[in-house]
PDB file of C-alpha atoms in Angstrom:
ATOM      1  CA  UNK K   1       0.000   0.000   0.000  1.00 96.00           C
ATOM      2  CA  UNK K   2       1.076   3.574  -0.683  1.00 98.00           C
ATOM      3  CA  UNK K   3       1.622   5.670   2.432  1.00 98.00           C
ATOM      4  CA  UNK K   4       1.258   9.453   2.266  1.00 98.00           C
ATOM      5  CA  UNK K   5       3.002  11.533   4.925  1.00 98.00           C
ATOM      6  CA  UNK K   6       2.047  15.188   5.294  1.00 98.00           C
ATOM      7  CA  UNK K   7       4.126  17.868   6.962  1.00 98.00           C
ATOM      8  CA  UNK K   8       3.681  19.725   9.150  1.00 98.00           C
ATOM      9  CA  UNK K   9       0.828  18.285  11.200  1.00 98.00           C
ATOM     10  CA  UNK K  10      -0.316  21.818  11.934  1.00 98.00           C
ATOM     11  CA  UNK K  11       0.690  25.372  11.156  1.00 97.00           C
ATOM     12  CA  UNK K  12      -0.401  28.840  12.174  1.00 98.00           C
ATOM     13  CA  UNK K  13      -0.320  31.529   9.507  1.00 98.00           C
ATOM     14  CA  UNK K  14      -1.165  35.234   9.625  1.00 98.00           C
ATOM     15  CA  UNK K  15      -3.903  36.644   7.418  1.00 98.00           C
ATOM     16  CA  UNK K  16      -2.536  37.484   3.992  1.00 98.00           C
ATOM     17  CA  UNK K  17       0.527  35.279   4.382  1.00 98.00           C
ATOM     18  CA  UNK K  18       1.431  32.009   2.655  1.00 98.00           C
ATOM     19  CA  UNK K  19       0.881  28.452   3.868  1.00 98.00           C
ATOM     20  CA  UNK K  20       2.709  25.500   2.363  1.00 98.00           C
ATOM     21  CA  UNK K  21       1.807  21.882   3.079  1.00 98.00           C
ATOM     22  CA  UNK K  22       3.945  18.982   1.900  1.00 98.00           C
ATOM     23  CA  UNK K  23       2.842  15.483   1.012  1.00 98.00           C
ATOM     24  CA  UNK K  24       5.383  12.720   0.511  1.00 98.00           C
ATOM     25  CA  UNK K  25       4.440   9.400  -1.052  1.00 98.00           C
ATOM     26  CA  UNK K  26       6.128   6.092  -0.227  1.00 98.00           C
ATOM     27  CA  UNK K  27       6.286   5.350  -3.960  1.00 98.00           C
ATOM     28  CA  UNK K  28       5.782   7.200  -7.196  1.00 97.00           C
ATOM     29  CA  UNK K  29       2.245   8.148  -8.190  1.00 97.00           C
ATOM     30  CA  UNK K  30       3.242   9.359 -11.638  1.00 97.00           C
ATOM     31  CA  UNK K  31       1.256   7.418 -14.241  1.00 94.00           C
ATOM     32  CA  UNK K  32       3.660   6.494 -17.022  1.00 92.00           C
ATOM     33  CA  UNK K  33       0.939   6.222 -19.669  1.00 92.00           C
ATOM     34  CA  UNK K  34      -0.063   9.886 -19.513  1.00 92.00           C
ATOM     35  CA  UNK K  35       2.653  11.522 -17.373  1.00 94.00           C
ATOM     36  CA  UNK K  36       0.052  12.611 -14.806  1.00 96.00           C
ATOM     37  CA  UNK K  37       0.425  12.439 -11.048  1.00 98.00           C
ATOM     38  CA  UNK K  38      -2.640  10.903  -9.461  1.00 97.00           C
ATOM     39  CA  UNK K  39      -2.736  13.111  -6.383  1.00 98.00           C
ATOM     40  CA  UNK K  40      -5.542  15.290  -5.023  1.00 98.00           C
ATOM     41  CA  UNK K  41      -5.820  17.865  -2.257  1.00 98.00           C
ATOM     42  CA  UNK K  42      -8.913  18.401  -0.110  1.00 98.00           C
ATOM     43  CA  UNK K  43     -10.048  21.054   2.347  1.00 98.00           C
ATOM     44  CA  UNK K  44     -12.130  19.787   5.264  1.00 98.00           C
ATOM     45  CA  UNK K  45     -14.036  22.000   7.662  1.00 98.00           C
ATOM     46  CA  UNK K  46     -15.912  20.723  10.753  1.00 96.00           C
ATOM     47  CA  UNK K  47     -19.437  19.522  10.016  1.00 96.00           C
ATOM     48  CA  UNK K  48     -18.915  19.666   6.252  1.00 97.00           C
ATOM     49  CA  UNK K  49     -17.929  17.207   3.576  1.00 98.00           C
ATOM     50  CA  UNK K  50     -14.355  17.468   2.289  1.00 98.00           C
ATOM     51  CA  UNK K  51     -13.965  19.745  -0.714  1.00 98.00           C
ATOM     52  CA  UNK K  52     -11.751  18.934  -3.681  1.00 98.00           C
ATOM     53  CA  UNK K  53      -9.240  21.720  -4.335  1.00 98.00           C
ATOM     54  CA  UNK K  54      -6.620  20.209  -6.640  1.00 98.00           C
ATOM     55  CA  UNK K  55      -6.505  17.039  -8.742  1.00 98.00           C
ATOM     56  CA  UNK K  56      -3.740  15.478 -10.850  1.00 98.00           C
ATOM     57  CA  UNK K  57      -1.335  17.278  -8.497  1.00 98.00           C
ATOM     58  CA  UNK K  58      -1.740  20.727 -10.043  1.00 98.00           C
ATOM     59  CA  UNK K  59      -5.152  21.098 -11.734  1.00 98.00           C
ATOM     60  CA  UNK K  60      -7.422  23.447  -9.816  1.00 98.00           C
ATOM     61  CA  UNK K  61     -11.020  22.301  -9.420  1.00 98.00           C
ATOM     62  CA  UNK K  62     -13.651  24.606 -10.916  1.00 96.00           C
ATOM     63  CA  UNK K  63     -14.634  27.392  -8.537  1.00 97.00           C
ATOM     64  CA  UNK K  64     -11.578  27.067  -6.294  1.00 98.00           C
ATOM     65  CA  UNK K  65      -9.840  30.434  -5.719  1.00 98.00           C
ATOM     66  CA  UNK K  66      -6.533  30.826  -7.530  1.00 97.00           C
ATOM     67  CA  UNK K  67      -4.710  31.445  -4.232  1.00 98.00           C
ATOM     68  CA  UNK K  68      -4.713  27.635  -3.943  1.00 98.00           C
ATOM     69  CA  UNK K  69      -2.082  25.887  -6.054  1.00 98.00           C
ATOM     70  CA  UNK K  70      -0.561  22.429  -6.225  1.00 98.00           C
ATOM     71  CA  UNK K  71       2.884  21.377  -7.403  1.00 98.00           C
ATOM     72  CA  UNK K  72       5.259  18.442  -7.388  1.00 98.00           C
ATOM     73  CA  UNK K  73       5.752  15.153  -9.171  1.00 98.00           C
ATOM     74  CA  UNK K  74       6.675  11.557  -8.472  1.00 97.00           C
ATOM     75  CA  UNK K  75       6.760  11.287  -4.699  1.00 98.00           C
ATOM     76  CA  UNK K  76       6.833  14.848  -3.373  1.00 98.00           C
ATOM     77  CA  UNK K  77       4.017  17.346  -3.599  1.00 98.00           C
ATOM     78  CA  UNK K  78       3.073  20.714  -2.137  1.00 98.00           C
ATOM     79  CA  UNK K  79      -0.186  22.573  -1.606  1.00 98.00           C
ATOM     80  CA  UNK K  80       0.373  26.329  -1.377  1.00 98.00           C
ATOM     81  CA  UNK K  81      -2.196  28.784  -0.098  1.00 98.00           C
ATOM     82  CA  UNK K  82      -1.244  32.354  -0.955  1.00 98.00           C
ATOM     83  CA  UNK K  83      -2.804  35.374   0.772  1.00 98.00           C
ATOM     84  CA  UNK K  84      -4.422  33.233   3.476  1.00 98.00           C
ATOM     85  CA  UNK K  85      -7.989  34.200   4.293  1.00 98.00           C
ATOM     86  CA  UNK K  86      -9.978  33.500   7.466  1.00 98.00           C
ATOM     87  CA  UNK K  87     -12.184  31.064   5.561  1.00 98.00           C
ATOM     88  CA  UNK K  88      -9.125  28.929   4.726  1.00 98.00           C
ATOM     89  CA  UNK K  89      -8.875  27.709   8.328  1.00 98.00           C
ATOM     90  CA  UNK K  90      -9.431  23.960   7.934  1.00 98.00           C
ATOM     91  CA  UNK K  91      -7.730  20.581   7.821  1.00 98.00           C
ATOM     92  CA  UNK K  92      -6.088  19.772   4.485  1.00 98.00           C
ATOM     93  CA  UNK K  93      -5.575  16.248   3.158  1.00 98.00           C
ATOM     94  CA  UNK K  94      -3.664  14.846   0.225  1.00 98.00           C
ATOM     95  CA  UNK K  95      -4.904  11.643  -1.410  1.00 98.00           C
ATOM     96  CA  UNK K  96      -3.355   9.354  -3.977  1.00 98.00           C
ATOM     97  CA  UNK K  97      -5.543   7.547  -6.487  1.00 97.00           C
ATOM     98  CA  UNK K  98      -2.743   5.863  -8.398  1.00 97.00           C
ATOM     99  CA  UNK K  99      -3.154   2.485  -6.715  1.00 96.00           C
ATOM    100  CA  UNK K 100      -5.825   1.039  -4.396  1.00 96.00           C
ATOM    101  CA  UNK K 101      -6.316   1.509  -1.546  1.00 97.00           C
ATOM    102  CA  UNK K 102      -6.537   5.206  -2.458  1.00 98.00           C
ATOM    103  CA  UNK K 103      -4.937   6.401   0.751  1.00 98.00           C
ATOM    104  CA  UNK K 104      -5.086   9.810   2.382  1.00 98.00           C
ATOM    105  CA  UNK K 105      -2.372  11.659   4.256  1.00 98.00           C
ATOM    106  CA  UNK K 106      -2.908  12.144   7.986  1.00 98.00           C
ATOM    107  CA  UNK K 107      -4.050  15.750   7.523  1.00 98.00           C
ATOM    108  CA  UNK K 108      -2.583  19.184   8.254  1.00 98.00           C
ATOM    109  CA  UNK K 109      -4.475  21.664  10.396  1.00 98.00           C
ATOM    110  CA  UNK K 110      -4.174  25.291   9.263  1.00 98.00           C
ATOM    111  CA  UNK K 111      -4.969  27.938  11.867  1.00 98.00           C
ATOM    112  CA  UNK K 112      -4.672  31.711  12.101  1.00 98.00           C
ATOM    113  CA  UNK K 113      -1.735  33.178  13.946  1.00 96.00           C
TER     114      UNK K 113
ATOM    115  CA  UNK D   1     -24.913  18.949 -11.274  1.00 86.00           C
ATOM    116  CA  UNK D   2     -24.615  15.555  -9.580  1.00 91.00           C
ATOM    117  CA  UNK D   3     -25.616  15.430  -5.918  1.00 96.00           C
ATOM    118  CA  UNK D   4     -25.137  12.582  -3.486  1.00 98.00           C
ATOM    119  CA  UNK D   5     -27.023  11.723  -0.289  1.00 98.00           C
ATOM    120  CA  UNK D   6     -26.177   8.996   2.203  1.00 98.00           C
ATOM    121  CA  UNK D   7     -28.894   7.150   4.113  1.00 98.00           C
ATOM    122  CA  UNK D   8     -29.047   4.313   6.590  1.00 97.00           C
ATOM    123  CA  UNK D   9     -29.329   3.504  10.293  1.00 96.00           C
ATOM    124  CA  UNK D  10     -27.381   5.719  12.637  1.00 96.00           C
ATOM    125  CA  UNK D  11     -26.966   2.986  15.253  1.00 98.00           C
ATOM    126  CA  UNK D  12     -25.761  -0.563  14.673  1.00 98.00           C
ATOM    127  CA  UNK D  13     -25.129  -3.246  17.292  1.00 98.00           C
ATOM    128  CA  UNK D  14     -21.699  -4.881  17.550  1.00 98.00           C
ATOM    129  CA  UNK D  15     -21.260  -7.980  15.358  1.00 98.00           C
ATOM    130  CA  UNK D  16     -24.138  -6.932  13.108  1.00 98.00           C
ATOM    131  CA  UNK D  17     -24.042  -5.642   9.522  1.00 98.00           C
ATOM    132  CA  UNK D  18     -23.850  -1.966   8.638  1.00 98.00           C
ATOM    133  CA  UNK D  19     -25.754  -1.074   5.450  1.00 98.00           C
ATOM    134  CA  UNK D  20     -25.649   2.374   3.863  1.00 98.00           C
ATOM    135  CA  UNK D  21     -27.044   3.678   0.593  1.00 98.00           C
ATOM    136  CA  UNK D  22     -25.955   6.627  -1.511  1.00 98.00           C
ATOM    137  CA  UNK D  23     -28.611   8.134  -3.780  1.00 97.00           C
ATOM    138  CA  UNK D  24     -27.384   9.879  -6.929  1.00 95.00           C
ATOM    139  CA  UNK D  25     -29.443  12.808  -8.225  1.00 94.00           C
ATOM    140  CA  UNK D  26     -28.850  15.126 -11.149  1.00 90.00           C
ATOM    141  CA  UNK D  27     -26.958  12.402 -12.944  1.00 87.00           C
ATOM    142  CA  UNK D  28     -26.939   8.698 -13.707  1.00 86.00           C
ATOM    143  CA  UNK D  29     -25.107   5.846 -12.080  1.00 84.00           C
ATOM    144  CA  UNK D  30     -24.688   4.334 -15.533  1.00 79.00           C
ATOM    145  CA  UNK D  31     -23.410   4.721 -18.193  1.00 68.00           C
ATOM    146  CA  UNK D  32     -20.344   6.802 -17.554  1.00 74.00           C
ATOM    147  CA  UNK D  33     -16.773   6.666 -16.366  1.00 84.00           C
ATOM    148  CA  UNK D  34     -17.228   7.279 -12.669  1.00 90.00           C
ATOM    149  CA  UNK D  35     -15.745   5.784  -9.543  1.00 93.00           C
ATOM    150  CA  UNK D  36     -18.500   5.585  -6.914  1.00 95.00           C
ATOM    151  CA  UNK D  37     -16.662   5.678  -3.598  1.00 97.00           C
ATOM    152  CA  UNK D  38     -17.127   5.317   0.151  1.00 98.00           C
ATOM    153  CA  UNK D  39     -14.879   7.102   2.689  1.00 98.00           C
ATOM    154  CA  UNK D  40     -15.151   7.322   6.462  1.00 98.00           C
ATOM    155  CA  UNK D  41     -13.787   9.441   9.283  1.00 98.00           C
ATOM    156  CA  UNK D  42     -13.756   8.227  12.885  1.00 97.00           C
ATOM    157  CA  UNK D  43     -14.159  10.990  15.441  1.00 95.00           C
ATOM    158  CA  UNK D  44     -10.914  12.888  15.939  1.00 95.00           C
ATOM    159  CA  UNK D  45      -9.126  10.974  13.173  1.00 97.00           C
ATOM    160  CA  UNK D  46      -8.363  11.385   9.487  1.00 98.00           C
ATOM    161  CA  UNK D  47     -10.086  10.239   6.329  1.00 98.00           C
ATOM    162  CA  UNK D  48     -10.036   6.553   5.401  1.00 98.00           C
ATOM    163  CA  UNK D  49     -10.774   5.292   1.872  1.00 98.00           C
ATOM    164  CA  UNK D  50     -13.119   2.308   2.162  1.00 98.00           C
ATOM    165  CA  UNK D  51     -13.561   1.291  -1.471  1.00 97.00           C
ATOM    166  CA  UNK D  52     -15.259   1.980  -4.779  1.00 96.00           C
ATOM    167  CA  UNK D  53     -17.020   0.540  -7.768  1.00 94.00           C
ATOM    168  CA  UNK D  54     -16.255   1.699 -11.311  1.00 90.00           C
ATOM    169  CA  UNK D  55     -19.548   2.425 -13.028  1.00 74.00           C
ATOM    170  CA  UNK D  56     -21.573  -0.515 -11.662  1.00 69.00           C
ATOM    171  CA  UNK D  57     -18.864  -3.119 -11.939  1.00 80.00           C
ATOM    172  CA  UNK D  58     -17.098  -5.086  -9.262  1.00 83.00           C
ATOM    173  CA  UNK D  59     -15.745  -3.386  -6.183  1.00 92.00           C
ATOM    174  CA  UNK D  60     -12.216  -2.529  -5.099  1.00 95.00           C
ATOM    175  CA  UNK D  61     -11.782  -2.466  -1.358  1.00 97.00           C
ATOM    176  CA  UNK D  62      -9.383  -1.408   1.359  1.00 97.00           C
ATOM    177  CA  UNK D  63      -7.590  -4.564   2.540  1.00 96.00           C
ATOM    178  CA  UNK D  64      -7.698  -3.178   6.098  1.00 95.00           C
ATOM    179  CA  UNK D  65     -11.379  -4.115   6.164  1.00 94.00           C
ATOM    180  CA  UNK D  66     -10.391  -7.761   5.838  1.00 80.00           C
ATOM    181  CA  UNK D  67     -13.117  -9.104   3.570  1.00 88.00           C
ATOM    182  CA  UNK D  68     -15.994  -7.623   5.604  1.00 97.00           C
ATOM    183  CA  UNK D  69     -16.995  -5.159   2.919  1.00 97.00           C
ATOM    184  CA  UNK D  70     -19.094  -5.083  -0.231  1.00 96.00           C
ATOM    185  CA  UNK D  71     -20.044  -2.179  -2.504  1.00 96.00           C
ATOM    186  CA  UNK D  72     -22.677  -2.544  -5.203  1.00 94.00           C
ATOM    187  CA  UNK D  73     -24.696  -0.399  -7.573  1.00 93.00           C
ATOM    188  CA  UNK D  74     -28.383  -0.419  -8.498  1.00 92.00           C
ATOM    189  CA  UNK D  75     -28.986   1.427 -11.751  1.00 90.00           C
ATOM    190  CA  UNK D  76     -32.781   1.056 -11.471  1.00 91.00           C
ATOM    191  CA  UNK D  77     -32.738   3.117  -8.267  1.00 94.00           C
ATOM    192  CA  UNK D  78     -29.694   5.242  -9.168  1.00 94.00           C
ATOM    193  CA  UNK D  79     -28.059   4.202  -5.903  1.00 95.00           C
ATOM    194  CA  UNK D  80     -24.902   2.512  -4.723  1.00 95.00           C
ATOM    195  CA  UNK D  81     -24.557   0.766  -1.409  1.00 97.00           C
ATOM    196  CA  UNK D  82     -22.047  -0.237   1.242  1.00 98.00           C
ATOM    197  CA  UNK D  83     -22.330  -3.257   3.501  1.00 98.00           C
ATOM    198  CA  UNK D  84     -19.848  -3.886   6.300  1.00 98.00           C
ATOM    199  CA  UNK D  85     -20.134  -7.132   8.246  1.00 98.00           C
ATOM    200  CA  UNK D  86     -19.234  -7.936  11.858  1.00 97.00           C
ATOM    201  CA  UNK D  87     -18.958  -4.336  12.971  1.00 98.00           C
ATOM    202  CA  UNK D  88     -17.175  -3.247  16.130  1.00 98.00           C
ATOM    203  CA  UNK D  89     -16.817   0.070  17.941  1.00 98.00           C
ATOM    204  CA  UNK D  90     -13.861   0.791  15.657  1.00 97.00           C
ATOM    205  CA  UNK D  91     -16.328   1.140  12.757  1.00 98.00           C
ATOM    206  CA  UNK D  92     -18.017   4.119  14.449  1.00 98.00           C
ATOM    207  CA  UNK D  93     -17.473   7.047  12.080  1.00 98.00           C
ATOM    208  CA  UNK D  94     -18.931   9.594   9.719  1.00 98.00           C
ATOM    209  CA  UNK D  95     -19.447   7.785   6.414  1.00 98.00           C
ATOM    210  CA  UNK D  96     -19.293   9.710   3.139  1.00 98.00           C
ATOM    211  CA  UNK D  97     -20.139   8.672  -0.385  1.00 98.00           C
ATOM    212  CA  UNK D  98     -18.344  10.463  -3.202  1.00 98.00           C
ATOM    213  CA  UNK D  99     -17.852  10.308  -6.948  1.00 95.00           C
ATOM    214  CA  UNK D 100     -14.866  10.748  -9.214  1.00 94.00           C
ATOM    215  CA  UNK D 101     -14.787  11.022 -13.000  1.00 90.00           C
ATOM    216  CA  UNK D 102     -11.808   9.050 -14.308  1.00 86.00           C
ATOM    217  CA  UNK D 103      -8.631  10.754 -13.015  1.00 86.00           C
ATOM    218  CA  UNK D 104     -10.209  14.026 -11.940  1.00 92.00           C
ATOM    219  CA  UNK D 105     -10.392  13.484  -8.192  1.00 95.00           C
ATOM    220  CA  UNK D 106     -13.339  13.017  -5.816  1.00 97.00           C
ATOM    221  CA  UNK D 107     -15.243  16.109  -6.864  1.00 97.00           C
ATOM    222  CA  UNK D 108     -18.711  15.374  -5.491  1.00 97.00           C
ATOM    223  CA  UNK D 109     -19.446  14.311  -1.916  1.00 98.00           C
ATOM    224  CA  UNK D 110     -22.535  13.576   0.112  1.00 98.00           C
ATOM    225  CA  UNK D 111     -22.945  15.510   3.370  1.00 98.00           C
ATOM    226  CA  UNK D 112     -22.004  12.429   5.393  1.00 98.00           C
ATOM    227  CA  UNK D 113     -23.912  10.239   7.833  1.00 98.00           C
ATOM    228  CA  UNK D 114     -22.943   9.338  11.380  1.00 98.00           C
ATOM    229  CA  UNK D 115     -22.898   5.648  12.256  1.00 98.00           C
ATOM    230  CA  UNK D 116     -22.417   4.566  15.859  1.00 98.00           C
ATOM    231  CA  UNK D 117     -21.688   0.966  16.747  1.00 98.00           C
ATOM    232  CA  UNK D 118     -22.993   0.299  20.219  1.00 97.00           C
ATOM    233  CA  UNK D 119     -25.169  -2.150  22.078  1.00 96.00           C
TER     234      UNK D 119
END
């Protein structure tokens, strides 16, 4: 099974500043047939369903603000939140869908400083 | 715009079978190129991928559930279902159904349903 490890577990960021969350995979999730990384990022707020932000490592889901961006390839990935807003306070998860079971990272809690 | 809604009992006794249904509206279970997926989150813990079916085919499951699980689709009702046998307190969680089109990520989620395993 593929294990995803996120870092840090939590971070506190001031309004308007940048947050960066890393996700490291225990093996590559780059699909050789199409050169796409099968990695997604989700935002999860209490009492709500998780919300897809990024898929295929760097494609932004429709309607997601452009302050959210994804990067990386192979085994190392980053979710960057620029100009952090109060509504961005949440837990963020990465998920690989390269190989079942489609595991999630342990989550990173983003709070306001 | 596809919408999903979970339904099922909120309380299940230990050793019994948990059965949940996800109703698809605004779209069709079949035909298509969708992964129909179940995910859960125990209180205070992270997200766990349970399994999925592709269109209405056979299921792919998390080995951690040790053969207790089955996911199936019913195109006549536009629903897909989860059954989990021999439940214990460790199966207490919020259960979500979600859908993914090919390699585009789990873009649509139900609101989630709480299941408590207790006698």
